[in-house]
mmCIF file of C-alpha atoms and ligand atoms in Angstrom:
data_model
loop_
_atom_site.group_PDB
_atom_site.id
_atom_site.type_symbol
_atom_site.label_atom_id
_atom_site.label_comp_id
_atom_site.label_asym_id
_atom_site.label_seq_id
_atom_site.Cartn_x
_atom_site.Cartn_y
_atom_site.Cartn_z
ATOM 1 C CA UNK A 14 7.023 -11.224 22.857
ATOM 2 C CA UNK A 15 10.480 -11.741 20.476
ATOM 3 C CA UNK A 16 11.331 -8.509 18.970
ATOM 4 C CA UNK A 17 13.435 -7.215 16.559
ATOM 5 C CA UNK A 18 14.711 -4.903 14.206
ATOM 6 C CA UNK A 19 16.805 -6.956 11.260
ATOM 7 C CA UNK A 20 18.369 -4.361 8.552
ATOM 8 C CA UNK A 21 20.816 -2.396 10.908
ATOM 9 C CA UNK A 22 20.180 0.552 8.373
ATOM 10 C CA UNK A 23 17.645 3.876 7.253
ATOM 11 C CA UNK A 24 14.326 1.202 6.124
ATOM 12 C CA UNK A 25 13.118 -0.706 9.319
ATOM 13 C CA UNK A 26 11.734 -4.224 8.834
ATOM 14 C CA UNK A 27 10.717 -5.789 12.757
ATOM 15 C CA UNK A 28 9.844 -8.876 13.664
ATOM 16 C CA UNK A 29 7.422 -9.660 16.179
ATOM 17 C CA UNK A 30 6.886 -13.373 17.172
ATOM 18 C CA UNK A 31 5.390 -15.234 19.976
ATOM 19 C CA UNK A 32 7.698 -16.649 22.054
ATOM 20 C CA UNK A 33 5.094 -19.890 23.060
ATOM 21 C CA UNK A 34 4.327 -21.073 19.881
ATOM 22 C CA UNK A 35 6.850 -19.511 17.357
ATOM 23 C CA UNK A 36 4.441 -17.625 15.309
ATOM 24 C CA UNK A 37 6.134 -14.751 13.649
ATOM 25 C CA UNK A 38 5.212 -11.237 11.694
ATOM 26 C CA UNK A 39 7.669 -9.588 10.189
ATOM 27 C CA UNK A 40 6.843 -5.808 9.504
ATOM 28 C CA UNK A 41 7.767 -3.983 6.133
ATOM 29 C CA UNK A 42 10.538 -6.796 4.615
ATOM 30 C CA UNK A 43 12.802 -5.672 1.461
ATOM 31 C CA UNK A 44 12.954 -8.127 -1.024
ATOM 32 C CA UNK A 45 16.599 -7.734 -0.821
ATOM 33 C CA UNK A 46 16.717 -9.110 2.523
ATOM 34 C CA UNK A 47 14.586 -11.824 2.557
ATOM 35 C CA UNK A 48 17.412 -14.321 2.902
ATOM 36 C CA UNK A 49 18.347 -12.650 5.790
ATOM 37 C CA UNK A 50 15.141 -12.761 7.388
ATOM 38 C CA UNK A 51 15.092 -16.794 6.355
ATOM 39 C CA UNK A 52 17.904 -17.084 8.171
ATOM 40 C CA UNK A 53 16.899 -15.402 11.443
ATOM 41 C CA UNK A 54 14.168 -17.330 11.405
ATOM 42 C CA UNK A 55 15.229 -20.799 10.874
ATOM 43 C CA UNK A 56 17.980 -20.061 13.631
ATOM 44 C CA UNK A 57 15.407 -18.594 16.317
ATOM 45 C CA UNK A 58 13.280 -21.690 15.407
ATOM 46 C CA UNK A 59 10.393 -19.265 14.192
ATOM 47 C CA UNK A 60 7.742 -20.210 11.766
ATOM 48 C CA UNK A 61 6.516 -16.928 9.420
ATOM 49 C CA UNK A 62 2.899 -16.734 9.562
ATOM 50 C CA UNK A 63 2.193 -12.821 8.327
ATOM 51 C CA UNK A 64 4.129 -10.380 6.008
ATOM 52 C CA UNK A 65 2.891 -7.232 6.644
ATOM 53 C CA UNK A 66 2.930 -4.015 4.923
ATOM 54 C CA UNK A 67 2.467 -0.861 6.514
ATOM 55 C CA UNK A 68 1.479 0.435 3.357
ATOM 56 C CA UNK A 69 2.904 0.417 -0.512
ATOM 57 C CA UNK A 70 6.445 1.419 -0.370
ATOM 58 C CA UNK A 71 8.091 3.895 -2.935
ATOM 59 C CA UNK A 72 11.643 3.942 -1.790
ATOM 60 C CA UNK A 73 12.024 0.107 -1.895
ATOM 61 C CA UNK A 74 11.046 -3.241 -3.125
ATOM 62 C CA UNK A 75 8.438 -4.647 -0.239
ATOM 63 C CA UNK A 76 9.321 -8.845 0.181
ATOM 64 C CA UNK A 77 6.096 -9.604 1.245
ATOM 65 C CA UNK A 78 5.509 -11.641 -2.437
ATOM 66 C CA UNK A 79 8.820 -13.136 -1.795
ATOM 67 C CA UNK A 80 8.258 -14.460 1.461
ATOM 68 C CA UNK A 81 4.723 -15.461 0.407
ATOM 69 C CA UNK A 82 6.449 -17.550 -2.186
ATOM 70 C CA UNK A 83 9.326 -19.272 0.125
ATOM 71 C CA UNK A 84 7.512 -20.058 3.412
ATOM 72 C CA UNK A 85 3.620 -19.450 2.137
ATOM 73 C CA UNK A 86 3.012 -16.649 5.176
ATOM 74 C CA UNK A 87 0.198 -14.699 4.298
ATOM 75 C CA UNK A 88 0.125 -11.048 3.061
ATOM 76 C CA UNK A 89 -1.110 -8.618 5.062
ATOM 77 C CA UNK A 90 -2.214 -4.978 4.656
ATOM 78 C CA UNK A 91 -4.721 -2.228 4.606
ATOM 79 C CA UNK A 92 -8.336 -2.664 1.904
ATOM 80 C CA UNK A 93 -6.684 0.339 0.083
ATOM 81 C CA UNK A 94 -3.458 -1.375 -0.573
ATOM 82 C CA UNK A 95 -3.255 -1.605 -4.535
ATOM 83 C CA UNK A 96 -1.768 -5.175 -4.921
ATOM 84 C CA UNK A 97 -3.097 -7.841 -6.135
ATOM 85 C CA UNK A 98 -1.384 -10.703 -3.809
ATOM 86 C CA UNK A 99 -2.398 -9.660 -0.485
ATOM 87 C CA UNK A 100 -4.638 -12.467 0.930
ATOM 88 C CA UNK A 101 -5.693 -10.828 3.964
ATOM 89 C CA UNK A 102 -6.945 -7.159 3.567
ATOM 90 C CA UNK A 103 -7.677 -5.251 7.118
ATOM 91 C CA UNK A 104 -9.595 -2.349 8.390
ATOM 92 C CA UNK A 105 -9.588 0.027 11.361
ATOM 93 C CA UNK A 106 -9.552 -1.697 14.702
ATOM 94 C CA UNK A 107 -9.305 -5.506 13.298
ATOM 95 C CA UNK A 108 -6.921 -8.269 15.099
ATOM 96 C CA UNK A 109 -4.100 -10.294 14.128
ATOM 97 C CA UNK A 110 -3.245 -12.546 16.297
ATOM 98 C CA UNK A 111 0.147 -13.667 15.837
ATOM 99 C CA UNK A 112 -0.228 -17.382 18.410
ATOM 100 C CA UNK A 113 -0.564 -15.348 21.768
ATOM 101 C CA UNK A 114 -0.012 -11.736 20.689
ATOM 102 C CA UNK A 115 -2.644 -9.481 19.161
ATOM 103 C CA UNK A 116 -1.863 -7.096 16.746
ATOM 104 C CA UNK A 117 -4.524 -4.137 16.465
ATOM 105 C CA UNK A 118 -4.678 -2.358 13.153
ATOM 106 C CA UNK A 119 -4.873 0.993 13.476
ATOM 107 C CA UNK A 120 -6.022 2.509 10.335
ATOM 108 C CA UNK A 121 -3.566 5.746 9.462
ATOM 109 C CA UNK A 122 -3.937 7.558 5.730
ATOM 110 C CA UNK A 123 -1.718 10.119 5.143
ATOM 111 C CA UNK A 124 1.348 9.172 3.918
ATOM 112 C CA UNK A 125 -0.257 6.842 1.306
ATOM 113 C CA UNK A 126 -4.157 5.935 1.294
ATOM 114 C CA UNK A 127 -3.020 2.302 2.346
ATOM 115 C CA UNK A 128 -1.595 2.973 5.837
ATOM 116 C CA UNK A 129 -1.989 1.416 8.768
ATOM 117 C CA UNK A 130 -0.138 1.241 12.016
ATOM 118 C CA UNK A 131 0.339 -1.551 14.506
ATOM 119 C CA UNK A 132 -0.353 -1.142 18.285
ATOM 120 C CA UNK A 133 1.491 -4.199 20.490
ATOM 121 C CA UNK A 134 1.273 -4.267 24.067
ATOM 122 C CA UNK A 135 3.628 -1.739 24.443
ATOM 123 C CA UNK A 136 4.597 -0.775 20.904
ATOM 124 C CA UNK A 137 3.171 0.694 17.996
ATOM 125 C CA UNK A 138 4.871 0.388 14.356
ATOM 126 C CA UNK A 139 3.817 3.897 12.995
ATOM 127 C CA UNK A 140 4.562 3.336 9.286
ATOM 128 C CA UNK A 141 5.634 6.578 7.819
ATOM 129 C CA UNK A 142 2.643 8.204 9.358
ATOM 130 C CA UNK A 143 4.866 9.550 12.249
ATOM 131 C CA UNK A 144 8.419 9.151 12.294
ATOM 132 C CA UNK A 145 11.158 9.663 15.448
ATOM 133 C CA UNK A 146 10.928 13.641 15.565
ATOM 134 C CA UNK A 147 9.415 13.796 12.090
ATOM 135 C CA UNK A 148 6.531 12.482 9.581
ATOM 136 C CA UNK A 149 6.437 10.847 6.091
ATOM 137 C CA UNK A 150 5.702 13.325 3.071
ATOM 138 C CA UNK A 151 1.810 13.248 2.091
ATOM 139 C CA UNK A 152 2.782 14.540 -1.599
ATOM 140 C CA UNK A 153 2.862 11.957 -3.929
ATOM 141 C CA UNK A 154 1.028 8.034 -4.579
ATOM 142 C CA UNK A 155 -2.002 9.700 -2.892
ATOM 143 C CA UNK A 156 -0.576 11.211 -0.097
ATOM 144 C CA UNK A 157 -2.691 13.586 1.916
ATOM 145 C CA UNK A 158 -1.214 15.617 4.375
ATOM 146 C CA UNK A 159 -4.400 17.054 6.553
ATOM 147 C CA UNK A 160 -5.425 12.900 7.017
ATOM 148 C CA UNK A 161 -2.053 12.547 8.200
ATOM 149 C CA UNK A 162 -2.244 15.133 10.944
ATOM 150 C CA UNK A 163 -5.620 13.417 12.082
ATOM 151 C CA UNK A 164 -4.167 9.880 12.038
ATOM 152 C CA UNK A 165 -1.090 11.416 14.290
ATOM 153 C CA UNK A 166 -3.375 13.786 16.742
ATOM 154 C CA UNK A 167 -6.830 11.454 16.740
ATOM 155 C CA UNK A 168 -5.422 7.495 16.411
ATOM 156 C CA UNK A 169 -1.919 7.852 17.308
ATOM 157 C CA UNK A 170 -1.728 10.580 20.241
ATOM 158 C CA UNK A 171 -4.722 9.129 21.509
ATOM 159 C CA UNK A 172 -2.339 5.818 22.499
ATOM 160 C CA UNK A 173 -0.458 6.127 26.348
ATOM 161 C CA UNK A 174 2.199 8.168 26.382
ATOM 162 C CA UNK A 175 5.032 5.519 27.219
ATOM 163 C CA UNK A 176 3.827 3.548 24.381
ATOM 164 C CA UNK A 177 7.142 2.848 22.299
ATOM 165 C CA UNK A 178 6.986 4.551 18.381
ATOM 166 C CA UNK A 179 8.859 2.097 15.533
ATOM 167 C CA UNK A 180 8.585 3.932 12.254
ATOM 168 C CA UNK A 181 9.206 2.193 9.116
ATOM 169 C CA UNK A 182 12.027 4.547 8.263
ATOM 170 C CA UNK A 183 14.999 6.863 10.341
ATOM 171 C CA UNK A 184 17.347 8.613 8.487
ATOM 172 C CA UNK A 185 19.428 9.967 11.737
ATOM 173 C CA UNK A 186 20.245 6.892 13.700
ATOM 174 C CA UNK A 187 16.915 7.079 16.120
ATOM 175 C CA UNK A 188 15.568 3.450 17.101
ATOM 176 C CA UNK A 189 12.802 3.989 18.788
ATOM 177 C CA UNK A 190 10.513 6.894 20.600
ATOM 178 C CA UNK A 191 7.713 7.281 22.274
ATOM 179 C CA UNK A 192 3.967 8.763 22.462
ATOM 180 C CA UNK A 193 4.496 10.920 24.620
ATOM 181 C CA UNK A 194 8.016 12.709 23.496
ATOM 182 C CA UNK A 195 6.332 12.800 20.222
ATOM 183 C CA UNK A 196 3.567 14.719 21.374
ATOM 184 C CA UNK A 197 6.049 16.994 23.438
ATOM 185 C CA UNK A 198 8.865 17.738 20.588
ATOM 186 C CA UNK A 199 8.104 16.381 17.066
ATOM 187 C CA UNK A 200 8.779 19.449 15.339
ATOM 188 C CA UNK A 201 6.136 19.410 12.410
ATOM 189 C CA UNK A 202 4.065 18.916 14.818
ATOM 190 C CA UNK A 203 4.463 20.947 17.655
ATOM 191 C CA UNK A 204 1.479 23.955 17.874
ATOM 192 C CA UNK A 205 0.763 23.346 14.689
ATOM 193 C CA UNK A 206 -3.185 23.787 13.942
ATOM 194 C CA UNK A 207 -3.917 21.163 11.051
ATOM 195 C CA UNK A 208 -4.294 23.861 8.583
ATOM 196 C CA UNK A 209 -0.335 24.926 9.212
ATOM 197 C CA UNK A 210 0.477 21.392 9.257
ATOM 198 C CA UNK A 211 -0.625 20.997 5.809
ATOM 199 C CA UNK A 212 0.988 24.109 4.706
ATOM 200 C CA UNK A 213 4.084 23.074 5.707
ATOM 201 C CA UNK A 214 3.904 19.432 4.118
ATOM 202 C CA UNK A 215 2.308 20.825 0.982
ATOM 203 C CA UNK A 216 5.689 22.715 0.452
ATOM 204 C CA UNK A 217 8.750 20.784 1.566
ATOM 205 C CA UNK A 218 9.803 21.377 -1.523
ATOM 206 C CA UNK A 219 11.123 17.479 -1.585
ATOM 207 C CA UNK A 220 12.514 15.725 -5.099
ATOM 208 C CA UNK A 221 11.006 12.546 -5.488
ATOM 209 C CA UNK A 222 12.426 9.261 -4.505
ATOM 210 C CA UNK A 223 15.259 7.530 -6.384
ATOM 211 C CA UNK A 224 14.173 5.138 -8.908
ATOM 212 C CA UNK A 225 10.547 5.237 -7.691
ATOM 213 C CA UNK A 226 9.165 4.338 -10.731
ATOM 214 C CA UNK A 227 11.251 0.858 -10.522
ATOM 215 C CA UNK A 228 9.986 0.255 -7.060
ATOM 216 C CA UNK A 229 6.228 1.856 -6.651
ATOM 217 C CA UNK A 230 4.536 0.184 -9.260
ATOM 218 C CA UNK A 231 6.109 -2.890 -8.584
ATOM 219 C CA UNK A 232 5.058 -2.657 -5.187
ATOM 220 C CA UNK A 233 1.591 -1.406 -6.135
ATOM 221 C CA UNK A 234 1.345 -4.604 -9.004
ATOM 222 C CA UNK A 235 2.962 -7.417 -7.433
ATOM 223 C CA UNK A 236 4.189 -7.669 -11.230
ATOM 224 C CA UNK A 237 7.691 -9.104 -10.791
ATOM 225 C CA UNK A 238 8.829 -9.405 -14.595
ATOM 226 C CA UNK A 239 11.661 -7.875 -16.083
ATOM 227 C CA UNK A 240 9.854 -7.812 -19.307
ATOM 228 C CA UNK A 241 7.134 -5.717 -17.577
ATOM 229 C CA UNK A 242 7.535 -1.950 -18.777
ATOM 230 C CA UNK A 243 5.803 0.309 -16.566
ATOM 231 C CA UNK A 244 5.070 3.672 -17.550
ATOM 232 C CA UNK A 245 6.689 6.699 -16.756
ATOM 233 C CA UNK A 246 5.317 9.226 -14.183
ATOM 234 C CA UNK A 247 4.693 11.925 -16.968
ATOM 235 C CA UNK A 248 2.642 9.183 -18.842
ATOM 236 C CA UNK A 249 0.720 8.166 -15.572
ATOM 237 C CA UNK A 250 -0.103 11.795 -14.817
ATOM 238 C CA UNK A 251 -1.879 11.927 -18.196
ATOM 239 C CA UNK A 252 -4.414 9.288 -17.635
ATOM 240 C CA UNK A 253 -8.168 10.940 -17.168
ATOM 241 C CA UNK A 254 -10.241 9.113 -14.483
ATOM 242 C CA UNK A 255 -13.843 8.810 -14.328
ATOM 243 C CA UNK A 256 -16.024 8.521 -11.281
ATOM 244 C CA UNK A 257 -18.069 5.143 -10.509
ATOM 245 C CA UNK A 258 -21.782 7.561 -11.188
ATOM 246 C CA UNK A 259 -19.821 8.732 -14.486
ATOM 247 C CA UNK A 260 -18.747 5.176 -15.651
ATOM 248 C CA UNK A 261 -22.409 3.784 -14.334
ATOM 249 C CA UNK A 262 -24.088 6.218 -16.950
ATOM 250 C CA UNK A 263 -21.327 5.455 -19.905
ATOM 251 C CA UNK A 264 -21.874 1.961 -19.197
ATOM 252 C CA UNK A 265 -26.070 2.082 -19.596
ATOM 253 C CA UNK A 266 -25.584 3.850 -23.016
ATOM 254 C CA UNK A 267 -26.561 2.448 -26.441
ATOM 255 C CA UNK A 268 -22.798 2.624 -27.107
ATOM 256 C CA UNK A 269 -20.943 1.621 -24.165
ATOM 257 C CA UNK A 270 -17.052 1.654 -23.744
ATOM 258 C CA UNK A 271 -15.208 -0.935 -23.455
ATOM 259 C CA UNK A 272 -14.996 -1.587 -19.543
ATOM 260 C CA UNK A 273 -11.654 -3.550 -19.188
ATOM 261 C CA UNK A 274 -10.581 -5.172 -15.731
ATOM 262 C CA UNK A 275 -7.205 -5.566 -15.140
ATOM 263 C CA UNK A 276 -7.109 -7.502 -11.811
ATOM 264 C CA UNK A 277 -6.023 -11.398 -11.407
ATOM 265 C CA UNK A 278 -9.205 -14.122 -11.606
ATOM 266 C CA UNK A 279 -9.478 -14.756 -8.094
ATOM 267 C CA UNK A 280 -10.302 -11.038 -8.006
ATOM 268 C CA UNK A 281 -12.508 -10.537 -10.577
ATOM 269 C CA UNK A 282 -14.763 -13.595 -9.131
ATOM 270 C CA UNK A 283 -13.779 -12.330 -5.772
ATOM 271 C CA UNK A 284 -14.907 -10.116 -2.970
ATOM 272 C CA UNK A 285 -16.130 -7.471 -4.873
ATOM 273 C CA UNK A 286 -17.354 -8.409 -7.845
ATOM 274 C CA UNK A 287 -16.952 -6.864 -11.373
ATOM 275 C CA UNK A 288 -18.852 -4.860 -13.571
ATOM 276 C CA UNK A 289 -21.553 -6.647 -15.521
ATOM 277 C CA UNK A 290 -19.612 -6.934 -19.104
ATOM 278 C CA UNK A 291 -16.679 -5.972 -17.959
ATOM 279 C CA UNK A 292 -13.472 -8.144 -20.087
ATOM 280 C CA UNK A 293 -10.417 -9.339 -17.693
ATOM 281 C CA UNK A 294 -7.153 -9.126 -18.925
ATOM 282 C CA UNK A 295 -4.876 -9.232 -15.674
ATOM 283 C CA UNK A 296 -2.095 -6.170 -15.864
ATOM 284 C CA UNK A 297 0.512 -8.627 -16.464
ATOM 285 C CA UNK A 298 -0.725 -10.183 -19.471
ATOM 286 C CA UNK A 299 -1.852 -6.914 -20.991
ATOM 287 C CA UNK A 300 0.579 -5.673 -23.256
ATOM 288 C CA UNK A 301 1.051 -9.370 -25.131
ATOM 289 C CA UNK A 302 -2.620 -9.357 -25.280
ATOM 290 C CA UNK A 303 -3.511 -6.066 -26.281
ATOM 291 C CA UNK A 304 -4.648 -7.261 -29.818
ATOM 292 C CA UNK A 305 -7.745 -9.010 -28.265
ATOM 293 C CA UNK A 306 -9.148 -5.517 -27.425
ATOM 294 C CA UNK A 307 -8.221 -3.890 -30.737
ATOM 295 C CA UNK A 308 -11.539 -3.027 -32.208
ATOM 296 C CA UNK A 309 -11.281 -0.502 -29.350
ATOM 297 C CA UNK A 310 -8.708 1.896 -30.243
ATOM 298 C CA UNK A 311 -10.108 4.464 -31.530
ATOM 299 C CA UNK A 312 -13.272 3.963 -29.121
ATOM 300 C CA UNK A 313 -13.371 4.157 -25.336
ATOM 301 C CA UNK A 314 -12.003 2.124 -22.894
ATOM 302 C CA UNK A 315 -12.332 2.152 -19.427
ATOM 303 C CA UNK A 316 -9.518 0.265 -17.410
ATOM 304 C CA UNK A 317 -10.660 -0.827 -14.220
ATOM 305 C CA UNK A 318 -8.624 -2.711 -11.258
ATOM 306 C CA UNK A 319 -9.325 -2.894 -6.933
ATOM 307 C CA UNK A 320 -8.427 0.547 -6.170
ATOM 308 C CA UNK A 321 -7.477 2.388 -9.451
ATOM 309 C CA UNK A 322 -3.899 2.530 -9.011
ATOM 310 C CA UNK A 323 -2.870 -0.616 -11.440
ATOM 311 C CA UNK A 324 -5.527 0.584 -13.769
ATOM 312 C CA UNK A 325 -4.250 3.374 -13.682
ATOM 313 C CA UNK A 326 -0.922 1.862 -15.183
ATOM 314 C CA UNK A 327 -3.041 -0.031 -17.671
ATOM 315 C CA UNK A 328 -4.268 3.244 -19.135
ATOM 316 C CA UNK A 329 -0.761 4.486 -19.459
ATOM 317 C CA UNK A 330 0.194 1.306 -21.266
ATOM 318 C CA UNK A 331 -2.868 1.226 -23.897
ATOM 319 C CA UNK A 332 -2.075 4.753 -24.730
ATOM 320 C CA UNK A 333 1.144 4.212 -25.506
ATOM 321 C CA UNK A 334 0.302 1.369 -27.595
ATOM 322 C CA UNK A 335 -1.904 3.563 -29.477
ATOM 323 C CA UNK A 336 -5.580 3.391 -28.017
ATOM 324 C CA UNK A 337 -6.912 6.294 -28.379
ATOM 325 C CA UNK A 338 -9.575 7.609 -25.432
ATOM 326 C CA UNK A 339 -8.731 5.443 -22.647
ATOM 327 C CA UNK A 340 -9.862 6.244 -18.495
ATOM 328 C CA UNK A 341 -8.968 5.382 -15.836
ATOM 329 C CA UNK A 342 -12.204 4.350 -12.859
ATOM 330 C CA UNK A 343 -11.231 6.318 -9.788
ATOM 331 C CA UNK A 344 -11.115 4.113 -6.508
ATOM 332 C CA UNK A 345 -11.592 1.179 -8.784
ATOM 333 C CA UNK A 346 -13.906 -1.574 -7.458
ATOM 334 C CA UNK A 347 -13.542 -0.058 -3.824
ATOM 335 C CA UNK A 348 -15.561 3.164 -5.200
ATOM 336 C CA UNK A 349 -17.854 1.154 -6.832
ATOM 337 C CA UNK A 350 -18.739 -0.803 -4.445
ATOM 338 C CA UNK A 351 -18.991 2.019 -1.820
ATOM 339 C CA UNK A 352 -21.066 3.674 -3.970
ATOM 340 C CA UNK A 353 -23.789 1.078 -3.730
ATOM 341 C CA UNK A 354 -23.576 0.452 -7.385
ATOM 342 C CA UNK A 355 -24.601 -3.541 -9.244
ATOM 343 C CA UNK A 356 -21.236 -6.068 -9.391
ATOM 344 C CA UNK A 357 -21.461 -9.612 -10.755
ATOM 345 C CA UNK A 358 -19.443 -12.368 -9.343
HETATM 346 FE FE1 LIG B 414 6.687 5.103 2.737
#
């Protein structure tokens, strides 16, 4: 296996490759290193098959789409991940073979719904599920800390002990760990019952991330336009959601919302369906054509996307352009479908 770490600084981006046939990952890219990684590449005679994302980034901008666009390797990342682009979603336990090597996707919510770790032959890239000596915060873009502490203790302790730990981030000049010290001195961790673990994450006390506004929706859209406004968090944390059961029964009334899907095409004819009547207009396109849903401002709309985090953003956006009862559908398509309720295609 080639390995290696290529930004030298606090955000980690590896690459993994196999050394027979060239095939390369690379793991968590910034967009404003992707020439970088180019580079590397060409001169190690590498060919990019995956991007991968250990899950949506809120401190910067992921490359993935960038990458996707300059040497056509696929996106990869977790169902939950929010973004429209990625072409291959995974799951708990799934491969990636990368020519000889085999990635196995360990599934690892926590941090962010989206997160998965990779396990290597004798690596694992942790995300910011666990950290060298520490953990990512589990308190904001659907963070949860008592998953976390089962996707350390369950999935990731449960790995041999000299198994090698790259995080996605280290903010004290670590490179690498391993299982086993991390079981032995990680200090959040260390005889904490899962109850005191989420005490203590549930009040760090931490301001949020520079700019994060800039970079997480971005990251969550795959909407790279400068024209694109994107709401603010106080505007975001008004939007009401509605459960799939509660925007099944709004739907079978004798006058139904408006159910408005904001995914791309290929989505909405995709995978998971949509809802029967549903009307696309793809996030990116919404605020120039906003007017095509303006009988509905003063009735309801119900934005709907793959997992309810660019709808979301939608709902923001209508009700700042003046629509008046707007929701958001919680879990999106992903719910919906989980719940066992009708899609078209
Ligand atoms: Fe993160």
């Amino acid at each position: 296996m080639l390995f290696a770490e290529l930004n030298r600084g606090k955000c980690k981006t590896y690459l993994v490759a196999c050394e027979k046939t060239r095939r390369a990952a690379l793991i968590d890219p910034l967009k404003e290193k992707v020439d970088r990684y180019l580079a590397y590449l060409a001169y190690r005679g590498l060919t990019l098959e995956y991007a991968i994302d250990t899950h949506t980034h809120a401190d910067h901008l992921t490359g993935a789409g960038e990458l996707r666009y300059l040497t056509g390797a696929k996106i990869i990342m977790h169902r939950r991940a929010p973004a429209p682009n990625v072409e291959i979603h995974v799951k708990d336990n799934d491969r990636i073979a990368v020519g000889e090597l085999n990635l196995t996707v360990l599934a690892t919510p926590g941090h962010t719904p989206d997160g998965i770790s990779l396990h290597v032959d004798d690596r694992v890239f942790t995300g910011d599920t666990l950290l060298i000596h520490g953990t990512g915060r589990a308190d904001f873009a659907g963070g949860d800390a008592g998953l976390q502490y089962d996707s350390i203790t369950k999935k990731l302790f449960a790995l041999p002990d000299a198994t090698l730990v790259f995080p996605a981030h280290d903010y004290r000049g670590n490179t690498s760990s391993t299982i086993g010290d991390e079981k032995r001195s990680n200090p959040r961790l260390q005889d904490k019952t899962r109850e005191q673990y989420v005490e203590l994450m549930n009040n760090l006390g931490l301001s949020l991330p520079e700019k994060i506004q800039e970079v997480l929706q971005p990251n969550q859209t795959a909407v790279d336009d400068d024209r694109m406004h994107f709401p603010s968090l106080a505007e975001l944390n008004l939007v009401r959601t509605l459960t799939p059961k509660e925007v099944q029964t709004l739907v079978g009334c004798s006058a139904p919302p408006l159910v408005l899907d904001v995914r791309e095409l290929e989505e909405y004819v995709g995978e998971l369906g949509h809802i029967a009547g549903s009307v696309l207009i793809p996030l990116k396109d919404l605020s120039t054509r906003c007017a095509e849903i303006g009988s509905f401002k003063e009735r309801q709309v119900i934005a709907v996307c793959r997992a309810g985090v660019r709808s979301a953003t939608a709902a923001a956006l209508l009700t700042a352009l003046g629509f008046e009862r707007v929701y958001n559908l919680k879990g999106g398509m992903l719910d919906w479908n989980d719940a066992g309720l009708p899609t078209e295609k």
